[in-house]
XYZ file of C-alpha atoms in Angstrom:
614
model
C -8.628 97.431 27.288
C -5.996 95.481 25.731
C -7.784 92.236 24.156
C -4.924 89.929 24.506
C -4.790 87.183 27.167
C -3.812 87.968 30.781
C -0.044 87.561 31.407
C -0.535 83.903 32.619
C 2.049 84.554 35.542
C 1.701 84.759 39.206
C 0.128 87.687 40.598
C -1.421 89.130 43.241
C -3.745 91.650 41.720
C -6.951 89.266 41.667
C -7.476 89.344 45.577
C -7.085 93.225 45.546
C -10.236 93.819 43.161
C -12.547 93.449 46.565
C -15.552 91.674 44.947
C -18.753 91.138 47.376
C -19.558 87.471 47.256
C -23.224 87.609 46.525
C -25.955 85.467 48.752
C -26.992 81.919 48.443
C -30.021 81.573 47.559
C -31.533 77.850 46.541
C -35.680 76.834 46.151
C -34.454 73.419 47.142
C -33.077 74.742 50.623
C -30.644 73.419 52.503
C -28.731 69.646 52.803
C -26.501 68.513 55.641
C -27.325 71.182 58.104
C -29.648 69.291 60.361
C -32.506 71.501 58.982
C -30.910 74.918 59.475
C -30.700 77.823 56.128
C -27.301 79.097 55.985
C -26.364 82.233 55.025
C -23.220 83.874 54.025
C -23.601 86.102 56.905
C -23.479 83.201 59.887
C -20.316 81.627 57.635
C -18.607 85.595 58.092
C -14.919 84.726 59.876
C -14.133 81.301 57.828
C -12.796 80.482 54.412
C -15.710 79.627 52.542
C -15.282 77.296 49.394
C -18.655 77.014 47.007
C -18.381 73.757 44.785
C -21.066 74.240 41.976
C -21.825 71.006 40.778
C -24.176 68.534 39.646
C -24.537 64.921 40.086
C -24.731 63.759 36.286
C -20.966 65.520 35.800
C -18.022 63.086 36.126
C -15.584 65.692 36.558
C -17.847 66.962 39.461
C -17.425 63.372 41.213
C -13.491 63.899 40.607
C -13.253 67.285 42.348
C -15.624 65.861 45.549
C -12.597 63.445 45.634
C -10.301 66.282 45.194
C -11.471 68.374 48.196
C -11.758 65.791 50.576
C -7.965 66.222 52.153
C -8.519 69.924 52.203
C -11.453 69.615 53.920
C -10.835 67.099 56.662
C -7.304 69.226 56.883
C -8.626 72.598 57.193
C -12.273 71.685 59.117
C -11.432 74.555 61.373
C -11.549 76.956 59.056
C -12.704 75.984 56.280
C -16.339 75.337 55.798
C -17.297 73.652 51.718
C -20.642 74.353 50.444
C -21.628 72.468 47.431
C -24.388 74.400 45.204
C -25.869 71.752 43.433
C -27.199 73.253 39.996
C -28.527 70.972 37.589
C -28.112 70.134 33.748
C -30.971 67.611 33.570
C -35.050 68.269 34.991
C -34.193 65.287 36.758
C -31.097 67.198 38.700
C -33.523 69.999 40.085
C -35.901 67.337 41.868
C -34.863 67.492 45.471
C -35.270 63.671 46.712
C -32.556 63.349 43.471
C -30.173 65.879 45.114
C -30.920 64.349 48.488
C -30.225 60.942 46.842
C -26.974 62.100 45.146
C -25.456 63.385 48.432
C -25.635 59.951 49.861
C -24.831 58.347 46.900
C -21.223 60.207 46.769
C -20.692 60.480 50.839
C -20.742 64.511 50.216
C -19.793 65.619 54.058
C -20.773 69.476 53.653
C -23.508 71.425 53.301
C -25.381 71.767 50.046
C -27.533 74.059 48.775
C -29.882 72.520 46.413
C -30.593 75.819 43.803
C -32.558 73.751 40.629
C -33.487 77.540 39.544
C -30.093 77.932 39.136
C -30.185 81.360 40.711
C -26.846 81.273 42.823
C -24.800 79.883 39.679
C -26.312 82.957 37.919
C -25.342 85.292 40.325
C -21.549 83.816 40.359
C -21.737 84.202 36.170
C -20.866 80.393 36.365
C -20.512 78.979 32.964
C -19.236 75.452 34.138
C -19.341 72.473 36.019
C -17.463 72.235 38.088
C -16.586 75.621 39.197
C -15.135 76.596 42.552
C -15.106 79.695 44.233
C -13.067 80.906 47.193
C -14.706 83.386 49.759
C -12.412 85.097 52.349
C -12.876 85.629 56.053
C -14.484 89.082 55.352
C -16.681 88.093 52.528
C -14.987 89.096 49.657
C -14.390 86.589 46.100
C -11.082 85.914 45.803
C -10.177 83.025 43.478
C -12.271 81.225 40.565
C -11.333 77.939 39.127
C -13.062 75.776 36.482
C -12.804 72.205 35.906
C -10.444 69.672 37.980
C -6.852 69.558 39.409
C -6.979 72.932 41.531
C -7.024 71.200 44.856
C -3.418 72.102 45.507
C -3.878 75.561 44.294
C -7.075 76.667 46.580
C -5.066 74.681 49.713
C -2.325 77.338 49.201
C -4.677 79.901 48.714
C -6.461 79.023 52.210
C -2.777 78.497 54.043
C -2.683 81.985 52.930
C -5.826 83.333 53.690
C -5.218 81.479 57.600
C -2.464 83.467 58.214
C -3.564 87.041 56.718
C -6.835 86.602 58.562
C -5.428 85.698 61.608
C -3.262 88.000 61.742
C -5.942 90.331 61.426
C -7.798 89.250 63.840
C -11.126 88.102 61.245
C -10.172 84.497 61.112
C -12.956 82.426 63.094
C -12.146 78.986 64.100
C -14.417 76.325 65.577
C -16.618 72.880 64.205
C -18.649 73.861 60.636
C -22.101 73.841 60.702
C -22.105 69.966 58.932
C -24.675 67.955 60.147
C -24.484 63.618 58.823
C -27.648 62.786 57.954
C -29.613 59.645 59.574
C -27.998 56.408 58.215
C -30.298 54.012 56.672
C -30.262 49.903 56.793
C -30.927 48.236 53.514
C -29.204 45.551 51.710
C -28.175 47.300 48.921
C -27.367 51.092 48.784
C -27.200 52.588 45.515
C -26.196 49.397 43.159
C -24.572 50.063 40.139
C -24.317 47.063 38.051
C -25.226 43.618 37.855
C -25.086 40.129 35.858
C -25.973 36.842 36.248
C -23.459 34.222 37.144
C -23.797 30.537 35.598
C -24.216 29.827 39.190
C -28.100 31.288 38.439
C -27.366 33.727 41.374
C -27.000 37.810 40.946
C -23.838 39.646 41.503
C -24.264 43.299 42.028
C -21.733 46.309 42.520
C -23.077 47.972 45.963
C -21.829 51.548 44.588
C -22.257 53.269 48.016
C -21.052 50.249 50.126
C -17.473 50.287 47.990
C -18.229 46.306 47.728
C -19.929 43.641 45.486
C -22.951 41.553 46.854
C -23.815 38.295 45.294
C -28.000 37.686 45.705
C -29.755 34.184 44.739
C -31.811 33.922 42.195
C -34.852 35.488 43.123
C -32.098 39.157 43.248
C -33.156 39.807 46.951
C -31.732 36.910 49.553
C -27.890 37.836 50.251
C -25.240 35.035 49.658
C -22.258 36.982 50.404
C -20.742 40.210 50.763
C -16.834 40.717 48.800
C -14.392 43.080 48.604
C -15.930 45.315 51.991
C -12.170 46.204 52.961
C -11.355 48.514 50.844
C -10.529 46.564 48.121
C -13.519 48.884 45.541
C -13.890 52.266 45.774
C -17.720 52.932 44.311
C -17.325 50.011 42.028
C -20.148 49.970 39.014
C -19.539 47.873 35.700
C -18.942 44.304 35.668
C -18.816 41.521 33.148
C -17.993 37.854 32.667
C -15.264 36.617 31.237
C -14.776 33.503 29.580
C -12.511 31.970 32.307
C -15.395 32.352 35.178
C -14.190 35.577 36.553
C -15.941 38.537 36.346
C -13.955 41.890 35.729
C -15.204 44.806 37.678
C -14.967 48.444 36.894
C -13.684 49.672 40.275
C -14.403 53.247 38.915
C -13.021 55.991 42.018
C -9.751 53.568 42.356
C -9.114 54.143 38.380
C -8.646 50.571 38.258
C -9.947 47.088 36.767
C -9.659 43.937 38.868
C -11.205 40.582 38.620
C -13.544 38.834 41.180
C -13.124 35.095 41.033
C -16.212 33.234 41.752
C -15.037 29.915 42.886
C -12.210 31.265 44.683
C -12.954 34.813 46.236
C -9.998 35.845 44.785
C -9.621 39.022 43.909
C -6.678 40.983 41.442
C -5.722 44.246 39.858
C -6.032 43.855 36.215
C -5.585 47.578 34.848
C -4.699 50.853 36.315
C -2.364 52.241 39.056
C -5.000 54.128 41.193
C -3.986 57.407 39.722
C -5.823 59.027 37.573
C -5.005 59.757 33.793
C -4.578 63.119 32.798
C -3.944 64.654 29.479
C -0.017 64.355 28.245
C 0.184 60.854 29.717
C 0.404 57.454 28.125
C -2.953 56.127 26.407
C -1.754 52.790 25.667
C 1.225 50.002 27.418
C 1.498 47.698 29.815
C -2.332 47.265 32.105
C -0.541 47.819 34.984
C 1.509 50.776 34.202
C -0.962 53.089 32.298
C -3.281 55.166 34.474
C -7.147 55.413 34.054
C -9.968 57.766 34.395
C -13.546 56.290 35.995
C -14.244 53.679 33.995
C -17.891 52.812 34.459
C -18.505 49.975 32.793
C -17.039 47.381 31.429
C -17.909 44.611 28.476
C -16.343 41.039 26.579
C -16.034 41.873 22.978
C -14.048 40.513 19.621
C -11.688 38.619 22.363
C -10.831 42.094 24.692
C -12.532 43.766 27.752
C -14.158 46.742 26.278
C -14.252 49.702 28.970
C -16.465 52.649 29.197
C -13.794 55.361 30.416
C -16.224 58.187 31.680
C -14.012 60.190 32.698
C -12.191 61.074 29.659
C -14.953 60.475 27.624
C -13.358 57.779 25.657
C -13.620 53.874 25.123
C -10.629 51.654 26.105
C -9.482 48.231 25.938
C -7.731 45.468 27.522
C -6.033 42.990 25.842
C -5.862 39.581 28.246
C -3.041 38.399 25.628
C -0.763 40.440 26.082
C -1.805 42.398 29.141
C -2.201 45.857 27.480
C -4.740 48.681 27.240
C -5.241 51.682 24.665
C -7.459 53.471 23.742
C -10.159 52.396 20.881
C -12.411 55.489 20.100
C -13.359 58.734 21.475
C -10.713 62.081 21.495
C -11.137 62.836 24.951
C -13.107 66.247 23.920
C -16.293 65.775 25.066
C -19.671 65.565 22.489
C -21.762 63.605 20.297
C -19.404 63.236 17.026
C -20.051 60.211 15.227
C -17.456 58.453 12.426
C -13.811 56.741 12.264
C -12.721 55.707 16.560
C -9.893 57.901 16.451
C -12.251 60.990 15.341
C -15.265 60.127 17.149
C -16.530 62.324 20.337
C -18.477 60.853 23.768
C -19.792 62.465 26.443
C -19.577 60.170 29.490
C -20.137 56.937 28.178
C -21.386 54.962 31.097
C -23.171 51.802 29.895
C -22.087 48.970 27.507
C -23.227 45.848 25.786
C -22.194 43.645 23.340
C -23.363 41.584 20.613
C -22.112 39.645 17.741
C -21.693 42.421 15.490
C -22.311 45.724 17.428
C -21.023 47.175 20.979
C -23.673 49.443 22.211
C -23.087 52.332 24.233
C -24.928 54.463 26.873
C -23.425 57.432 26.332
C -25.315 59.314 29.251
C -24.619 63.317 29.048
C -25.440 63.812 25.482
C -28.687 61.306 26.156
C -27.651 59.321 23.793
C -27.333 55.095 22.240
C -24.570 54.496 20.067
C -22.817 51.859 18.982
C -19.152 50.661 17.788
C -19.044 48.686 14.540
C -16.401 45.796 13.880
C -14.144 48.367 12.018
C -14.390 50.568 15.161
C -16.583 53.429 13.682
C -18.450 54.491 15.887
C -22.488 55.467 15.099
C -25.244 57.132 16.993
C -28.751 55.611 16.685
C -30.563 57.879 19.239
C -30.177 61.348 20.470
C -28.531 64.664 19.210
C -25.810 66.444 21.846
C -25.393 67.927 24.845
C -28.301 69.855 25.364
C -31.232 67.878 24.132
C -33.028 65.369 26.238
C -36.646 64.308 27.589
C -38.965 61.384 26.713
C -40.322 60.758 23.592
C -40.623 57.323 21.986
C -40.886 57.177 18.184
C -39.084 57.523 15.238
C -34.844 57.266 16.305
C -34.380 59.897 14.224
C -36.503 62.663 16.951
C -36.480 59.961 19.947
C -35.385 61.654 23.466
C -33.579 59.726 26.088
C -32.307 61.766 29.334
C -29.208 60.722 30.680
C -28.985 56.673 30.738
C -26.503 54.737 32.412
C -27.232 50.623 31.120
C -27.842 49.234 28.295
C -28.683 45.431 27.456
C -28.867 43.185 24.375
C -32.125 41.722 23.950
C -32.825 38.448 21.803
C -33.946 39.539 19.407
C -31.421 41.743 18.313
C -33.317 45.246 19.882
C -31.777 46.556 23.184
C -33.432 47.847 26.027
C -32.117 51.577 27.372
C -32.307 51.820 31.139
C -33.282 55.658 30.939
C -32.015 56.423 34.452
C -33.103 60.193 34.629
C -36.873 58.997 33.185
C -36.870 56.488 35.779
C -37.736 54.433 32.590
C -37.135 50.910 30.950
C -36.708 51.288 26.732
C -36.509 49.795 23.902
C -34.926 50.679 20.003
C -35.318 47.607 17.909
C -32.282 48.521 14.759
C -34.966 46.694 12.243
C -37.355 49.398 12.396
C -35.539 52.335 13.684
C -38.231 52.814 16.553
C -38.073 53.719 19.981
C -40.450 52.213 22.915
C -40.980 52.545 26.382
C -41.169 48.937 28.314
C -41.979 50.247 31.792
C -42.156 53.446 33.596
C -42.273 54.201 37.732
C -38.440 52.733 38.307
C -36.453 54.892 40.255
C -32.937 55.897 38.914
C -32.729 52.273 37.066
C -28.820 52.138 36.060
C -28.719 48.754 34.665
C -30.511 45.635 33.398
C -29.666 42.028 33.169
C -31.448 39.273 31.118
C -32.980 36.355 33.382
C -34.642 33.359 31.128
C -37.832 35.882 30.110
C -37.695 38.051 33.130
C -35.148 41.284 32.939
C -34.049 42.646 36.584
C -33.456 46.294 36.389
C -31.072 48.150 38.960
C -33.183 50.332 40.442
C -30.378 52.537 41.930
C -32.696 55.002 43.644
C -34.562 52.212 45.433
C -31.650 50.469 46.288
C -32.952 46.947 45.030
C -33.143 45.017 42.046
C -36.493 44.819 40.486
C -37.681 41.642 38.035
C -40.298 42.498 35.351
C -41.736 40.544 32.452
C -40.498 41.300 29.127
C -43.856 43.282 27.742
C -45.051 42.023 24.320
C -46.181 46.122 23.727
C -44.344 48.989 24.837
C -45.725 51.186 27.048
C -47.363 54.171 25.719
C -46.157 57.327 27.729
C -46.275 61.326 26.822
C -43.567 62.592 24.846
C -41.579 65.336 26.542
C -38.580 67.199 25.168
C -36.341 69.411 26.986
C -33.490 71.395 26.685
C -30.682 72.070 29.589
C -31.924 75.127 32.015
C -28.504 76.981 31.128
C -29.954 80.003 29.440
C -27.847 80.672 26.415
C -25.115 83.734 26.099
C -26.189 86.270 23.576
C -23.426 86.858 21.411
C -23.093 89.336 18.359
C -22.748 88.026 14.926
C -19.245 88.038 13.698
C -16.064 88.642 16.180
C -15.786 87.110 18.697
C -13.165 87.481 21.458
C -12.614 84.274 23.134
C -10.414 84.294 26.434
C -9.389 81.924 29.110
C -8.375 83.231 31.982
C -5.661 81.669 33.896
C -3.326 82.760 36.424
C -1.097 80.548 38.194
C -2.003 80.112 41.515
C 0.774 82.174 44.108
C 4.079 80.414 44.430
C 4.307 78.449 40.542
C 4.763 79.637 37.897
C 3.851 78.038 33.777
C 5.946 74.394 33.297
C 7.974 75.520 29.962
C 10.613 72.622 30.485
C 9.121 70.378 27.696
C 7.265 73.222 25.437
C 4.007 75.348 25.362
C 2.564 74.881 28.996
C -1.507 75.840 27.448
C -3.554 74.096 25.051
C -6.865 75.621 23.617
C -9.313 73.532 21.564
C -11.808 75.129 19.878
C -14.947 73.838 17.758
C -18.682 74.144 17.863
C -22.100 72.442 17.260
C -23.424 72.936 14.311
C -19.996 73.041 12.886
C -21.081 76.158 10.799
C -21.130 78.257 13.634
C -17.182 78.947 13.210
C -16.414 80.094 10.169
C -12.784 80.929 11.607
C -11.024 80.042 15.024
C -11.578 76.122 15.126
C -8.734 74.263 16.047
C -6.100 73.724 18.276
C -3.553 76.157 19.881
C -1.082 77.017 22.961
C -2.424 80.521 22.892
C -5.049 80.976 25.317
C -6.968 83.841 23.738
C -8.503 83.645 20.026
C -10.374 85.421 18.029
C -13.890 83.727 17.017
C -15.902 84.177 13.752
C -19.001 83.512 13.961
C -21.518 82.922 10.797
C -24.645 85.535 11.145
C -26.650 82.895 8.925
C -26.181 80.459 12.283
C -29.019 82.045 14.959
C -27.789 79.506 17.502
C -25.430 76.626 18.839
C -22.628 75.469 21.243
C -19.104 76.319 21.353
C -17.019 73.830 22.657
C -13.898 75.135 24.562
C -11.117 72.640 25.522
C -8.119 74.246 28.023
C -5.277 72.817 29.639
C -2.434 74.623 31.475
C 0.775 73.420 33.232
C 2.391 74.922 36.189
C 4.665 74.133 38.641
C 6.413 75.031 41.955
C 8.656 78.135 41.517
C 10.844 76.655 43.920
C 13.815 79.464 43.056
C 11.318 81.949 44.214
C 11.267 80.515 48.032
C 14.676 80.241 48.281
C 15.880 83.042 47.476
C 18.347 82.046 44.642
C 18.414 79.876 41.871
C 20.979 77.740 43.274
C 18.755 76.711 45.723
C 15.990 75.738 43.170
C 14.754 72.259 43.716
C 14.927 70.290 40.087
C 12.217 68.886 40.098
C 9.743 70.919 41.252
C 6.145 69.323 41.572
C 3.920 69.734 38.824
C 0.104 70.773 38.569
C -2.148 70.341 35.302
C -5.267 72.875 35.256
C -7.665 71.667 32.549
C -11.557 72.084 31.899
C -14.001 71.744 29.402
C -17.178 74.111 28.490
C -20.149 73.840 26.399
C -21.501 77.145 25.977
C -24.851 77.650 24.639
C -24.647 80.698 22.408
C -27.256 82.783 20.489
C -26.210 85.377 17.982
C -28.189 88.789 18.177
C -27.407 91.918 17.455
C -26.011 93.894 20.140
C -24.505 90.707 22.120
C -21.442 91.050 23.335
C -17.961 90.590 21.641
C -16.200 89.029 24.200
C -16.149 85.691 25.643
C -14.342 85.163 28.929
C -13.908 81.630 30.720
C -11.715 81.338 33.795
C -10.163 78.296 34.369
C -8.138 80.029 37.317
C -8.223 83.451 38.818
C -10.594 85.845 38.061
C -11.273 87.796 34.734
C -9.721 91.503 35.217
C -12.216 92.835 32.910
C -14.930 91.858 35.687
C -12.255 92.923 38.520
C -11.470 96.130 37.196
């Protein structure tokens, strides 16, 4: 077989190779079905779509956005199941999957799998992934990462009229059943501070509005913002005019709430969100953004947590601007100069005189940006590594926190949202502590004369505890993600990413090289040739034999766009300016060099690997 990439053209060959789609199976059972098990069987005569995702992943959350047209469009049709396969041990509890399906207003069924046995027997390597199933049963289509909605639509246009045609199209209501809704206050807050007021203001994630509570955090003074104005807003912070900005996170957006007023205005964003090739820095208004999550005041500009592209930003209120201030967009725990510097998620921040700490929540991690804008890490180690273990920083394990607060006296406390935990690292001594256990989900923590009131997201209230003179003592637990590693052989490696533009585009070559591969790895021994970045999609790897184990971290992007000249039959009916697509993903694969591993490496990003096919 010819080791180069796949000609990255349309084609038609992938739907031809006539793979079975294998079973679902999932310990957790089923969501959203009003009790029933599902099988792939009873779904035989529809289009069947299988999101693998989990509810830690950002880019997950974008491509539940991303479906939602196509499935309210094509609900005769086209049935979505979501197999929910977790990084974290706190992903494969099932009240957390039932939690997280609320949470994000998922309207399909989902198959909670926290064995990860389904994702196994797909040979899914990331989140998200999406798989297409025809009428008949058969895989035809693979995509990783985001920005494939528009490609699977014209893939199930197409499958709607082959099938029908055929006569094994079967339309008719999917088996979707809402769950039971519930009546609290507060449903899954994100967020909260304290006004000078003394009252509570709280982002009501799941409510898409803000709720200001008196000072005892549970009596409801008003309700803003319920009309649509937030889409799952989470970070907020005061600024020094008496408004609070808010991190209205699904709209890509900042706006500011005005206390005294009501008022409230777009600060930042367009409500589109950014994508790679577009501007990182101009005018607030004209530069797009990607979930930002939280936001803080700092050195005179809004600092804000941009999860989505793993990056921090800023606004500037003097001259209205925003740019970007650290982070690369790739997505890791690399520590040094802003520009250089790698996040994973960052979804928590908090200032103080001379540090802005972050909660940088998928490599379980605390870190912190200096007043030269390095950027330092004071807990945790990457991707992979989490649990609970106070201590030393050094060999300290957080697991996927989303606050973090200054304390007085100069320590911060960690809410620890996947350990349900409140903790503590004091920079003086370089320890880690736990301040209070049995929270559920706590996402954020605000400072109240001696008291701190923690977010308990999970329990959909705010809960006020006494700043402990002692830590807690708990047992330490480490763990590593469930993903078992890919056995690789010691040298060569073959590295290929698939991609095949989706039926009817074709690669966009108007402004240069439509693919970008980005290749590096943890430790950064591992490669001893084949880092770097490239337009070709295929590379060979070297990998160092003294190196028993690590993470390669794979960065693609591809361009397409309508071949317009193709439906019209001549060129001089091409439309000039065709619409355009962007196809990107990111993958951290676990790797373990043995002898007798295998040589190749194949990642699909779209289409299906014709080595597999063949």
């Amino acid at each position: 077989m010819n080791d180069a990439a796949p000609a990255p053209t349309p084609a038609p060959a992938p739907r031809s190779a006539r793979v079975r789609a294998p079973e679902l199976i999932g310990k957790g059972g089923w969501l959203n079905t009003g009790g029933k098990e599902l099988s792939l069987a009873e779904l035989r005569g529809r289009i069947v779509i299988l999101d693998f995702w989990t509810f830690c992943c950002i880019n997950c959350l974008h491509v539940l956005d991303e479906l939602r047209e196509l499935e309210e469009k094509h609900r005769d049709t086209v049935v979505i199941v979501g197999v929910h396969s977790p990084k974290f041990v706190h992903e494969a509890e099932h009240q957390a999957v039932v939690d997280a399906v609320e949470r994000y207003g998922v309207e399909h069924p989902v198959l909670d799998d926290p064995e990860l046995a389904t994702w196994k027997q797909y040979a899914v390597r990331a989140w998200p992934t999406l798989v297409v199933i025809d009428p008949e049963g058969y895989v035809v289509a693979q995509h990783a990462g985001e920005g494939h909605a528009h490609a699977i639509e014209r893939l199930v246009e197409e499958l709607e009229a082959e099938h029908g045609a055929k006569g094994t199209l079967r339309r008719g209501d999917g088996p979707y059943v809402a769950p039971e809704p519930v009546a609290t206050d507060l449903r899954f807050p994100g967020k909260a501070i304290a006004l000078p007021s003394g009252n509570l203001l709280v982002s009501d994630t799941t409510r898409h509005q803000l709720v200001e509570l008196g000072p005892d955090g549970e009596d409801v003074v008003r309700r803003i913002g319920g009309d649509g104005q937030f889409k799952e807003p989470q970070g907020l912070a005061l600024l020094p005019d008496g408004k609070v900005v808010v991190a209205d996170t699904v709209h890509h957006a900042l706006r500011t709430f005005d206390p005294a007023t009501g008022e409230i205005e777009l600060l930042a964003g367009t409500g589109r969100q950014w994508w790679q090739g577009q501007p990182t820095s101009g005018p607030a208004l004209d530069v797009d953004l990607s979930s930002p999550w939280d936001v803080a005041w700092w050195r005179g500009k809004v600092w804000i947590a941009m999860a989505g592209v793993h990056q921090l930003w800023t606004y500037d209120p003097e001259t209205e601007t925003v740019e970007v201030a650290a982070g690369t967009t790739n997505e890791g725990l690399v520590d040094g100069p802003g520009d250089e510097a790698w996040f994973a998620q960052p979804s928590g921040l908090a200032a103080t005189e001379d540090r802005l700490w972050v909660a940088d929540s998928e490599t379980s991690a605390l870190r912190y940006v200096d007043p030269e804008g390095a950027v330092h890490t004071a807990v945790g180690t990457g991707l992979f590594d989490f649990g609970h273990r106070d201590g030393d920083a050094a060999q300290a394990l957080l697991q996927h926190p989303l606050g973090v607060t200054a304390l007085p006296d100069g320590s911060v406390a960690v809410s620890d949202t996947y350990n349900h935990a409140l903790r503590r690292y004091d920079p003086a001594t370089g320890q880690v502590t736990t301040l209070a256990t049995d929270l559920r989900e706590p996402s954020d923590a605000v400072l109240v004369g001696d008291d701190i009131v923690v977010v308990e997201s999970a329990r959909h209230r705010l809960t006020r505890l006494r700043l402990p003179e002692e830590a807690v003592r708990v047992e330490s637990v480490a763990h590593r993600t469930q993903r078992a590693a890919t056995e690789v052989a010691p040298g060569r490696l073959q590295l290929d990413v698939v991609f095949q533009a989706p039926a009817g585009q074709k690669l966009d070559t108007r402004y240069g090289p439509s693919t970008r591969l980005l290749v590096s790895s943890t430790p950064p021994e591992l490669l001893l040739t084949g880092e770097g970045t490239g337009t070709d999609l295929a590379r060979e790897l070297a990998l160092n034999p003294e190196v028993t184990e690590g993470v390669l971290h794979v960065s693609a992007m591809a361009a397409s766009c309508d071949d317009t000249a193709s439906h019209s039959g001549s060129a001089a009916g091409a439309n000039e300016y065709p619409a355009c697509h962007m196809h990107q993903q990111d993958w951290g694969v676990p790797v373990r060099l043995v002898e007798g591993g295998t040589s190749r490496l194949p990642l699909v990003l779209a289409g299906m690997d014709p080595a597999e096919a063949s």
